[in-house]
Structure formats: C-alpha cells, structure tokens
Coordinates of C-alpha atoms in Angstrom, one line a residue:
M1422 CA 54.5 -8.0 -38.4
L1423 CA 52.0 -7.0 -35.6
V1424 CA 52.1 -4.6 -33.1
I1425 CA 49.2 -5.1 -30.5
R1426 CA 48.3 -2.4 -28.7
A1427 CA 46.7 -2.5 -24.9
A1428 CA 45.6 -0.5 -22.0
R1429 CA 47.9 -2.6 -19.5
A1430 CA 49.7 -5.6 -19.5
F1431 CA 50.8 -8.6 -16.9
D1432 CA 53.9 -9.6 -18.0
G1433 CA 53.6 -13.4 -16.3
E1434 CA 55.2 -12.0 -13.1
H1435 CA 54.0 -8.1 -12.6
A1436 CA 51.4 -5.6 -13.5
M1437 CA 52.5 -3.0 -15.9
P1438 CA 50.2 0.0 -16.4
G1439 CA 49.5 1.1 -19.8
P1440 CA 49.4 1.8 -22.3
V1441 CA 51.6 -1.2 -23.7
S1442 CA 52.4 -2.2 -27.1
V1443 CA 53.8 -6.0 -27.7
F1444 CA 55.7 -6.5 -31.4
V1445 CA 55.2 -9.6 -32.7
A1446 CA 57.2 -11.5 -35.8
D1447 CA 57.8 -14.8 -37.2
G1448 CA 55.8 -16.8 -34.1
R1449 CA 57.8 -14.8 -31.5
I1450 CA 57.6 -11.4 -29.0
V1451 CA 60.0 -9.5 -30.5
G1452 CA 59.3 -6.2 -28.0
L1453 CA 57.5 -5.0 -25.3
E1454 CA 57.4 -1.3 -25.0
P1455 CA 55.4 0.9 -22.7
G1456 CA 53.3 3.6 -24.1
E1457 CA 52.3 3.8 -27.8
A1458 CA 55.7 3.2 -29.6
H1459 CA 57.0 3.8 -32.5
V1460 CA 55.8 1.6 -35.2
P1461 CA 58.3 0.7 -38.3
D1462 CA 57.1 0.6 -41.9
G1463 CA 54.8 -2.2 -42.9
W1464 CA 54.1 -3.1 -39.2
E1465 CA 50.3 -3.8 -38.7
V1466 CA 48.5 -2.7 -35.7
V1467 CA 46.1 -4.1 -33.2
D1468 CA 44.4 -1.5 -30.8
H1469 CA 42.9 -3.0 -27.9
P1470 CA 42.3 0.4 -26.1
T1471 CA 40.5 -1.2 -22.7
A1472 CA 41.9 -4.7 -22.7
T1473 CA 44.9 -6.4 -20.9
I1474 CA 47.4 -8.5 -22.7
L1475 CA 48.8 -11.5 -20.9
P1476 CA 50.9 -14.8 -21.5
G1477 CA 48.4 -17.5 -22.7
L1478 CA 47.6 -19.5 -19.6
F1479 CA 48.7 -23.0 -18.5
D1480 CA 46.3 -25.8 -17.8
L1481 CA 48.7 -28.4 -16.2
H1482 CA 46.3 -30.6 -15.3
S1483 CA 43.5 -32.0 -17.7
H1484 CA 42.2 -34.9 -19.2
L1485 CA 41.5 -34.2 -22.5
G1486 CA 39.4 -37.4 -23.2
G1487 CA 37.1 -36.5 -20.7
D1488 CA 34.2 -35.0 -22.1
G1489 CA 33.2 -32.4 -19.2
R1490 CA 30.0 -34.4 -18.3
D1491 CA 29.4 -36.4 -15.3
G1492 CA 30.3 -39.8 -15.7
A1493 CA 33.4 -39.0 -18.3
L1494 CA 36.4 -40.9 -16.9
D1495 CA 33.2 -43.8 -17.1
R1496 CA 32.8 -43.3 -20.9
L1497 CA 36.4 -42.7 -21.5
P1498 CA 37.2 -46.4 -21.9
E1499 CA 34.2 -47.2 -24.3
Y1500 CA 34.9 -44.6 -27.0
S1501 CA 35.9 -45.8 -30.3
A1502 CA 39.1 -44.1 -31.8
T1503 CA 37.2 -41.6 -33.8
E1504 CA 34.7 -40.8 -31.0
L1505 CA 38.0 -40.0 -28.4
D1506 CA 39.8 -38.1 -31.4
A1507 CA 36.3 -35.7 -31.4
V1508 CA 36.4 -35.3 -27.8
I1509 CA 40.1 -34.2 -27.8
E1510 CA 39.3 -31.7 -30.8
D1511 CA 36.2 -30.5 -28.6
S1512 CA 38.0 -30.3 -25.5
L1513 CA 41.0 -28.4 -26.9
R1514 CA 38.6 -25.8 -28.6
R1515 CA 37.2 -24.9 -25.3
E1516 CA 40.4 -24.5 -23.1
L1517 CA 41.6 -22.2 -26.9
A1518 CA 38.8 -20.1 -25.7
V1519 CA 39.2 -19.3 -22.1
G1520 CA 42.9 -18.3 -23.2
V1521 CA 44.6 -21.5 -22.6
T1522 CA 47.6 -22.6 -24.7
V1523 CA 49.4 -24.8 -23.0
V1524 CA 47.4 -28.2 -21.4
R1525 CA 49.3 -30.7 -19.6
D1526 CA 47.2 -33.8 -20.1
L1527 CA 47.9 -36.0 -17.0
G1528 CA 45.9 -39.5 -17.9
D1529 CA 44.4 -40.3 -21.5
R1530 CA 43.5 -43.7 -22.8
D1531 CA 45.7 -45.3 -25.6
W1532 CA 48.2 -42.6 -25.7
S1533 CA 45.4 -40.8 -27.7
A1534 CA 46.7 -37.3 -26.1
L1535 CA 50.5 -38.2 -27.5
R1536 CA 49.0 -39.0 -30.8
R1537 CA 47.4 -35.5 -31.2
R1538 CA 50.4 -33.9 -29.6
D1539 CA 52.2 -35.2 -32.5
R1540 CA 50.0 -34.6 -35.3
A1541 CA 51.3 -32.3 -37.9
P1542 CA 49.8 -29.0 -37.8
D1543 CA 47.0 -27.5 -39.8
G1544 CA 47.5 -24.3 -39.5
R1545 CA 44.7 -23.5 -37.0
A1546 CA 45.7 -21.9 -33.8
A1547 CA 45.8 -25.1 -31.1
P1548 CA 47.1 -25.5 -27.6
T1549 CA 50.8 -26.9 -27.1
I1550 CA 50.0 -30.2 -25.5
L1551 CA 52.2 -31.9 -22.9
A1552 CA 51.1 -35.5 -22.0
A1553 CA 51.5 -38.2 -19.7
G1554 CA 50.1 -41.1 -21.6
P1555 CA 47.9 -43.3 -19.2
P1556 CA 48.5 -43.1 -15.9
I1557 CA 50.3 -45.7 -14.0
T1558 CA 48.3 -47.4 -11.2
S1559 CA 47.7 -50.3 -9.1
A1560 CA 45.4 -53.4 -9.8
G1561 CA 41.8 -52.2 -10.0
G1562 CA 43.5 -48.6 -8.6
H1563 CA 42.5 -45.2 -9.7
C1564 CA 41.3 -44.9 -13.1
W1565 CA 42.6 -48.4 -13.9
R1566 CA 39.9 -49.2 -16.8
F1567 CA 41.9 -46.5 -18.9
G1568 CA 45.3 -46.8 -16.8
T1569 CA 48.4 -49.2 -17.3
Q1570 CA 47.7 -51.5 -13.9
A1571 CA 51.4 -52.5 -12.5
G1572 CA 52.5 -54.1 -9.4
G1573 CA 56.6 -55.0 -8.4
P1574 CA 59.4 -54.1 -9.8
E1575 CA 59.1 -55.8 -13.2
Q1576 CA 56.1 -54.2 -14.0
L1577 CA 56.6 -50.5 -13.0
R1578 CA 59.8 -50.4 -14.9
A1579 CA 58.1 -51.9 -17.9
A1580 CA 55.7 -48.9 -17.3
V1581 CA 58.3 -46.4 -17.2
R1582 CA 60.3 -47.6 -20.0
E1583 CA 57.3 -47.6 -22.5
R1584 CA 56.4 -44.3 -21.8
A1585 CA 59.9 -42.9 -22.2
E1586 CA 60.0 -45.1 -25.7
R1587 CA 56.5 -43.7 -26.8
G1588 CA 57.8 -39.9 -25.9
A1589 CA 55.7 -39.0 -22.8
D1590 CA 56.4 -35.4 -21.8
V1591 CA 56.1 -37.1 -17.6
V1592 CA 55.1 -39.7 -15.7
K1593 CA 51.8 -39.7 -14.0
V1594 CA 51.5 -42.0 -10.8
M1595 CA 48.0 -42.4 -9.1
G1596 CA 49.5 -42.3 -5.4
S1597 CA 45.9 -42.6 -3.8
G1598 CA 42.3 -43.9 -4.6
G1599 CA 40.3 -41.1 -6.2
T1600 CA 36.8 -39.9 -6.0
M1601 CA 36.0 -40.7 -9.8
T1602 CA 36.8 -44.6 -9.2
P1603 CA 34.5 -46.9 -7.3
G1604 CA 36.0 -49.2 -5.1
T1605 CA 39.1 -47.1 -4.6
D1606 CA 40.1 -45.5 -1.2
L1607 CA 40.8 -42.1 -0.9
M1608 CA 42.5 -42.7 2.1
H1609 CA 45.1 -45.1 1.6
C1610 CA 48.4 -45.4 -0.7
Q1611 CA 48.3 -47.3 -3.9
F1612 CA 51.9 -47.8 -4.1
T1613 CA 54.5 -48.5 -1.1
E1614 CA 57.7 -46.1 -0.6
A1615 CA 59.8 -48.4 -2.4
E1616 CA 57.7 -49.0 -5.4
L1617 CA 57.2 -45.0 -5.9
R1618 CA 60.7 -44.4 -5.3
L1619 CA 61.6 -47.2 -7.9
I1620 CA 59.4 -45.4 -10.5
V1621 CA 60.6 -42.0 -9.8
E1622 CA 64.4 -43.1 -10.2
E1623 CA 63.6 -45.2 -13.2
A1624 CA 61.7 -41.8 -14.9
H1625 CA 65.1 -39.9 -14.0
A1626 CA 67.2 -42.3 -15.2
A1627 CA 65.1 -42.1 -18.8
G1628 CA 65.1 -38.1 -18.5
L1629 CA 61.4 -38.0 -17.7
P1630 CA 59.8 -35.9 -14.6
V1631 CA 57.1 -37.7 -12.3
T1632 CA 54.2 -36.1 -10.7
V1633 CA 52.1 -38.0 -8.3
H1634 CA 48.1 -37.9 -7.5
A1635 CA 47.8 -37.7 -3.7
H1636 CA 44.7 -37.1 -2.0
N1637 CA 45.4 -38.3 1.2
L1638 CA 48.4 -37.4 3.6
P1639 CA 50.4 -40.2 3.5
A1640 CA 50.4 -40.0 -0.2
V1641 CA 52.2 -36.7 0.1
E1642 CA 54.5 -38.0 2.7
Q1643 CA 55.3 -40.9 0.2
A1644 CA 55.4 -38.6 -2.9
L1645 CA 58.0 -36.4 -1.0
A1646 CA 60.3 -38.8 0.1
A1647 CA 60.5 -40.5 -2.8
H1648 CA 61.4 -37.3 -4.7
A1649 CA 58.7 -36.6 -7.1
D1650 CA 59.0 -33.6 -9.2
G1651 CA 55.4 -32.7 -8.6
I1652 CA 51.8 -33.2 -6.5
E1653 CA 48.5 -33.1 -8.0
H1654 CA 45.7 -32.3 -5.3
L1655 CA 47.9 -32.3 -2.4
T1656 CA 44.5 -32.6 -0.2
C1657 CA 46.3 -34.2 2.9
L1658 CA 43.0 -36.1 4.0
T1659 CA 43.3 -38.0 7.0
E1660 CA 40.3 -39.8 9.4
R1661 CA 40.7 -36.5 11.7
G1662 CA 40.0 -34.2 8.6
V1663 CA 42.8 -32.5 6.9
R1664 CA 46.1 -31.8 8.0
I1665 CA 48.7 -30.1 6.7
S1666 CA 51.7 -29.3 9.2
D1667 CA 54.1 -26.3 9.4
D1668 CA 56.7 -29.3 9.0
L1669 CA 55.2 -30.3 5.7
L1670 CA 54.6 -27.3 4.3
D1671 CA 58.0 -26.1 5.1
R1672 CA 59.6 -29.6 3.4
L1673 CA 57.4 -28.9 0.1
A1674 CA 58.8 -25.1 0.0
A1675 CA 62.3 -26.3 0.7
R1676 CA 62.2 -28.9 -2.1
G1677 CA 60.6 -26.4 -4.6
I1678 CA 58.2 -29.0 -6.1
P1679 CA 55.4 -27.5 -8.0
V1680 CA 52.0 -28.5 -6.3
C1681 CA 48.8 -28.1 -8.3
P1682 CA 45.8 -28.1 -5.9
T1683 CA 43.4 -28.6 -8.9
L1684 CA 40.6 -26.0 -8.0
G1685 CA 38.3 -24.7 -10.0
T1686 CA 35.1 -27.0 -9.3
D1687 CA 31.8 -25.4 -9.8
P1688 CA 30.9 -24.8 -5.9
D1689 CA 27.3 -25.8 -6.9
A1690 CA 28.4 -29.2 -8.0
L1691 CA 28.2 -32.1 -5.8
P1692 CA 30.9 -35.0 -5.8
P1693 CA 30.0 -38.9 -5.8
P1694 CA 27.8 -40.0 -3.0
A1695 CA 30.2 -42.0 -1.2
A1696 CA 32.9 -39.2 -1.7
R1697 CA 30.2 -36.5 -0.4
E1698 CA 29.9 -38.9 2.6
L1699 CA 33.6 -38.9 3.6
L1700 CA 34.1 -35.2 2.9
E1701 CA 30.9 -34.2 4.8
R1702 CA 32.0 -36.6 7.7
I1703 CA 35.8 -35.2 7.9
G1704 CA 34.9 -31.5 7.3
A1705 CA 36.8 -31.1 4.1
T1706 CA 34.8 -28.2 2.8
R1707 CA 35.3 -25.8 0.0
E1708 CA 36.2 -23.0 2.1
V1709 CA 38.5 -25.3 4.2
R1710 CA 40.1 -26.4 0.9
L1711 CA 40.8 -22.9 -0.5
A1712 CA 42.0 -21.6 3.0
H1713 CA 44.6 -24.6 3.4
V1714 CA 45.7 -23.5 -0.7
A1715 CA 46.1 -20.0 0.4
R1716 CA 48.2 -21.1 3.8
T1717 CA 50.1 -23.2 1.8
H1718 CA 51.2 -20.3 -1.1
R1719 CA 52.3 -18.2 2.2
A1720 CA 54.6 -21.0 3.4
G1721 CA 56.2 -20.6 0.1
V1722 CA 55.1 -23.2 -1.6
R1723 CA 55.3 -23.2 -5.4
I1724 CA 51.6 -23.2 -6.4
V1725 CA 50.7 -23.7 -10.2
S1726 CA 47.5 -24.2 -11.6
G1727 CA 45.5 -26.9 -13.5
A1728 CA 41.8 -27.8 -13.2
D1729 CA 41.5 -31.6 -13.6
S1730 CA 39.5 -30.3 -16.5
G1731 CA 37.1 -32.9 -18.5
I1732 CA 36.6 -34.9 -15.5
S1733 CA 32.8 -34.0 -15.0
A1734 CA 30.2 -31.3 -15.3
A1735 CA 31.4 -29.8 -12.1
K1736 CA 35.4 -29.5 -14.2
P1737 CA 34.4 -28.9 -17.7
H1738 CA 37.7 -28.1 -20.1
G1739 CA 37.5 -24.5 -19.9
S1740 CA 37.9 -24.1 -15.8
L1741 CA 41.1 -22.9 -15.6
P1742 CA 40.0 -19.1 -15.3
V1743 CA 37.7 -20.5 -12.2
A1744 CA 40.9 -22.2 -10.5
V1745 CA 43.0 -19.2 -10.6
A1746 CA 40.1 -16.9 -9.4
D1747 CA 39.8 -19.3 -6.6
L1748 CA 43.2 -19.1 -5.5
V1749 CA 42.2 -15.1 -4.8
S1750 CA 39.0 -16.3 -3.1
G1751 CA 41.5 -18.2 -0.8
G1752 CA 43.7 -15.1 -0.1
V1753 CA 46.5 -15.1 -2.6
T1754 CA 47.1 -12.2 -4.7
A1755 CA 45.6 -11.8 -8.1
T1756 CA 49.4 -11.2 -9.4
D1757 CA 50.7 -14.5 -7.6
A1758 CA 47.2 -16.3 -8.8
L1759 CA 47.9 -15.1 -12.6
A1760 CA 51.8 -16.3 -12.0
S1761 CA 50.6 -19.9 -10.8
A1762 CA 49.0 -20.3 -14.5
T1763 CA 51.5 -18.4 -16.5
S1764 CA 55.5 -17.9 -15.7
L1765 CA 55.6 -20.4 -12.5
A1766 CA 53.3 -23.1 -14.7
A1767 CA 56.1 -22.5 -17.9
D1768 CA 59.1 -23.1 -15.3
A1769 CA 57.4 -26.1 -13.6
V1770 CA 57.0 -27.5 -16.9
G1771 CA 60.4 -26.9 -18.5
L1772 CA 59.0 -24.2 -20.9
G1773 CA 60.1 -20.9 -18.9
T1774 CA 62.4 -19.9 -21.6
R1775 CA 60.1 -20.1 -24.6
K1776 CA 56.2 -19.5 -22.6
G1777 CA 54.7 -18.1 -19.9
R1778 CA 55.8 -14.6 -20.2
L1779 CA 55.7 -11.6 -22.0
C1780 CA 59.4 -10.7 -23.4
A1781 CA 61.6 -11.4 -26.1
G1782 CA 62.2 -14.1 -28.0
H1783 CA 59.2 -15.9 -26.2
D1784 CA 56.7 -17.6 -28.1
A1785 CA 53.9 -15.1 -29.3
D1786 CA 51.2 -17.2 -26.8
L1787 CA 48.9 -14.4 -26.0
L1788 CA 45.5 -14.1 -24.1
L1789 CA 43.9 -10.2 -24.3
C1790 CA 41.0 -9.8 -22.1
E1791 CA 38.7 -7.0 -21.4
G1792 CA 39.3 -5.1 -17.8
D1793 CA 42.1 -5.6 -15.5
P1794 CA 42.3 -9.0 -13.9
V1795 CA 45.0 -7.6 -11.7
S1796 CA 42.2 -5.5 -9.6
H1797 CA 39.1 -7.6 -10.7
I1798 CA 40.1 -11.7 -11.0
G1799 CA 37.0 -12.0 -12.6
A1800 CA 38.3 -10.0 -15.8
L1801 CA 40.2 -13.2 -16.8
T1802 CA 37.0 -14.8 -18.2
A1803 CA 36.0 -11.4 -20.5
V1804 CA 38.2 -13.1 -23.4
T1805 CA 38.9 -10.4 -26.4
A1806 CA 41.3 -12.4 -28.4
V1807 CA 43.8 -15.4 -28.1
M1808 CA 47.1 -15.6 -30.0
V1809 CA 49.1 -18.7 -30.4
G1810 CA 52.7 -18.9 -31.8
G1811 CA 52.1 -15.6 -33.4
T1812 CA 48.6 -17.4 -35.2
W1813 CA 44.9 -15.8 -34.2
A1814 CA 42.7 -18.1 -32.6
D1815 CA 39.1 -18.4 -34.0
L1816 CA 37.2 -18.1 -31.0
A1817 CA 33.8 -18.2 -32.7

C-alpha cells in the first residue's frame, strides 16, 4: 500500500495542478486526490516534490526484434532463437526506461513477440506486450523475409486463421511497400482492395482488429474502403508529393479510425538512398510531414503515438517521447500529444478501461518525470521513476 506524491499530474486527458497524491494497492490505482491527502496507517509515502506523475506511455508501433541499428530488419531473419530473445529483452528494457509500459509489436519473426508476451512473469517490471506476429505481406513485399507472404483468397484466409489460432492481438497488413525493403514500391499497393477487404472480414469474424501499413495515398484509400481498424504512417505519398485532401480527413475523422503517424525519427538521420531520392523529389520533408500530421489532428482524426521503434539507428527503442514531442513541434498541444500516448492509445487497443489514465481501478502503470511536460514537452524525457502494475522498474 503506497501513496505517491508529486508536484502535478497529467491524468491521461487533462493537466492537474498539484500537489497530487496517487494511492496504489494490489497493483492498481485506488485513489487520486489533490494536495497532500491524509495517509492511513500502514501506507508508505513516496515523495517526488518537483515531478509530474502520468500514466505509463504506449508505443503502438514497435518491432521488438529490431535491434535499433541500421540494417535491423535485414538482421532480424538471421538471428538464432537465443539471439532474438536477447534482442527482445534489450528492446523491452529500453522502452521501459523512457516510461513505456505498453508496447504493440507490429511485425516479428517466428512469433517471437507473442512467445515473449506469454512467458510467465519473473517478478520484474516489464512492459505489457500486444503482438501481431509476422506481418501479412505480398510475395516479395515489404518485410517478406520475416513476414507471411500471401496472395489470393485461400492463402489470405489461412494467414488470418493462423493469427487467430496463435492468439495474436491484431493483424498487421503491409498495404504498400516500405523504405526498409529493397525492391518494394512505396508508391503502389501490395494487395487489391478486394484482397484487403477479405483480410479485414476474416479477421473481424475471428474477433481480431486489422491495422494497415500505408505510405501511399491509394493504400490509405484501400484501408478506409476495406474498413480496417487502424492505419500506420498515413504518409499519403503521390508522384506530385503528399496529398491529403479535406475530404479524406473528413472521412477518417467520421470513421474514428486510429492513425499512428510513426513520428520520432532522428532529424539528422538519413533514410536509405532510394527512399531519400524519392522523398526529396516529391518534397516530402520532415517539416512537411509534421505540418500534415498536425493538420490531420486539427481535422478531428484520432492520432495515436508509436515510433516504429527498433527498425534503424534513426528509430531506436525508446523513441516514443520523441514522437510525442514531434507532435508538439508540428503544432499539436502538449495535452493532446500526451493523450495520444496514454488515454487515446489505450482506447485504440481496447485497454481504455484498465490503462492509460490515472483513475481508481486502473492498473498502476505510472511514469514520473522531472518538470512539467505540459508546459515543456522535453520534460517527458527526464524520467525519474516508472511503475508497472504496482512494481517499480529497475532503471539502472
């Protein structure tokens, strides 16, 4: 039984002036009170007099098997099972160190993230894992070396069925090519609309949501038409540059579909040469990207945060706070940016009644950072303590 006192709080939706006291018992939040609330006998008090307390963060787009160095996805298929387990453990440690308490893996090899998710706990604090398993891709498509290559109704139904049987939390579909797979095309779709619709219908029949990797505008339109449950990247590339019409934004907002723009890239890092040439040619700069994401948010589209962490040196594990700060740099308010990685993220993956907010009955997944991230988003990186399910994490 523990009382954590802090200078202020962000409860997942709103800033709360302090001081505040959070009561934790049996791994859950049992109370949140303003001021230095009365502490019953037998309760331990932990004071953080200059810190902000928040719900633990969500990274909704991660690749735990990626080692966070250039060439990570090329190495992933070559790891032994022992090596892959070691990479995943290191990835989880790096995520936890920045306050991420829920990680959604959107593409592993050989179901490794699912196996780690289901491993019996050893008493140490570790992020909760949601896992898609290997992504469904086309023959020779994006991430084909560790994904499930499928085409045609029979193979696509079998791919979805395998994910349901193995207990995946979500189905990940590569709707377009990607910068990390040579030979794939960012500008074209990997499946027909009918094929994507079949995947979504089969997944929904099995009780699974579907999220679609979509870099080009036609892939985004396909995902909407197929009634996918989420869209990753939403880059909306065309040969004439990034094109996001008001009509598209209106339809995304009306559907309430969560969009994860996967920000958080090191601004000094360079993409692969072929991708760099394309992006430079069509004017898809970082500044343009941030402005489009902010415009998408202003249109009422549900923005959630994930960093595509682990895929390269530009996106190591632990990049989620950078993705949140990027939203602010583009013009999103700090409270909305923080919500994208807490309450809104929890709602998007069906955990909104348990996580993502500071309220009684929720899991005691907590982050304490020095300073006030609402007034200065950089404070989010000044982590002083992290708790998962009532257990303090070892951040050494």
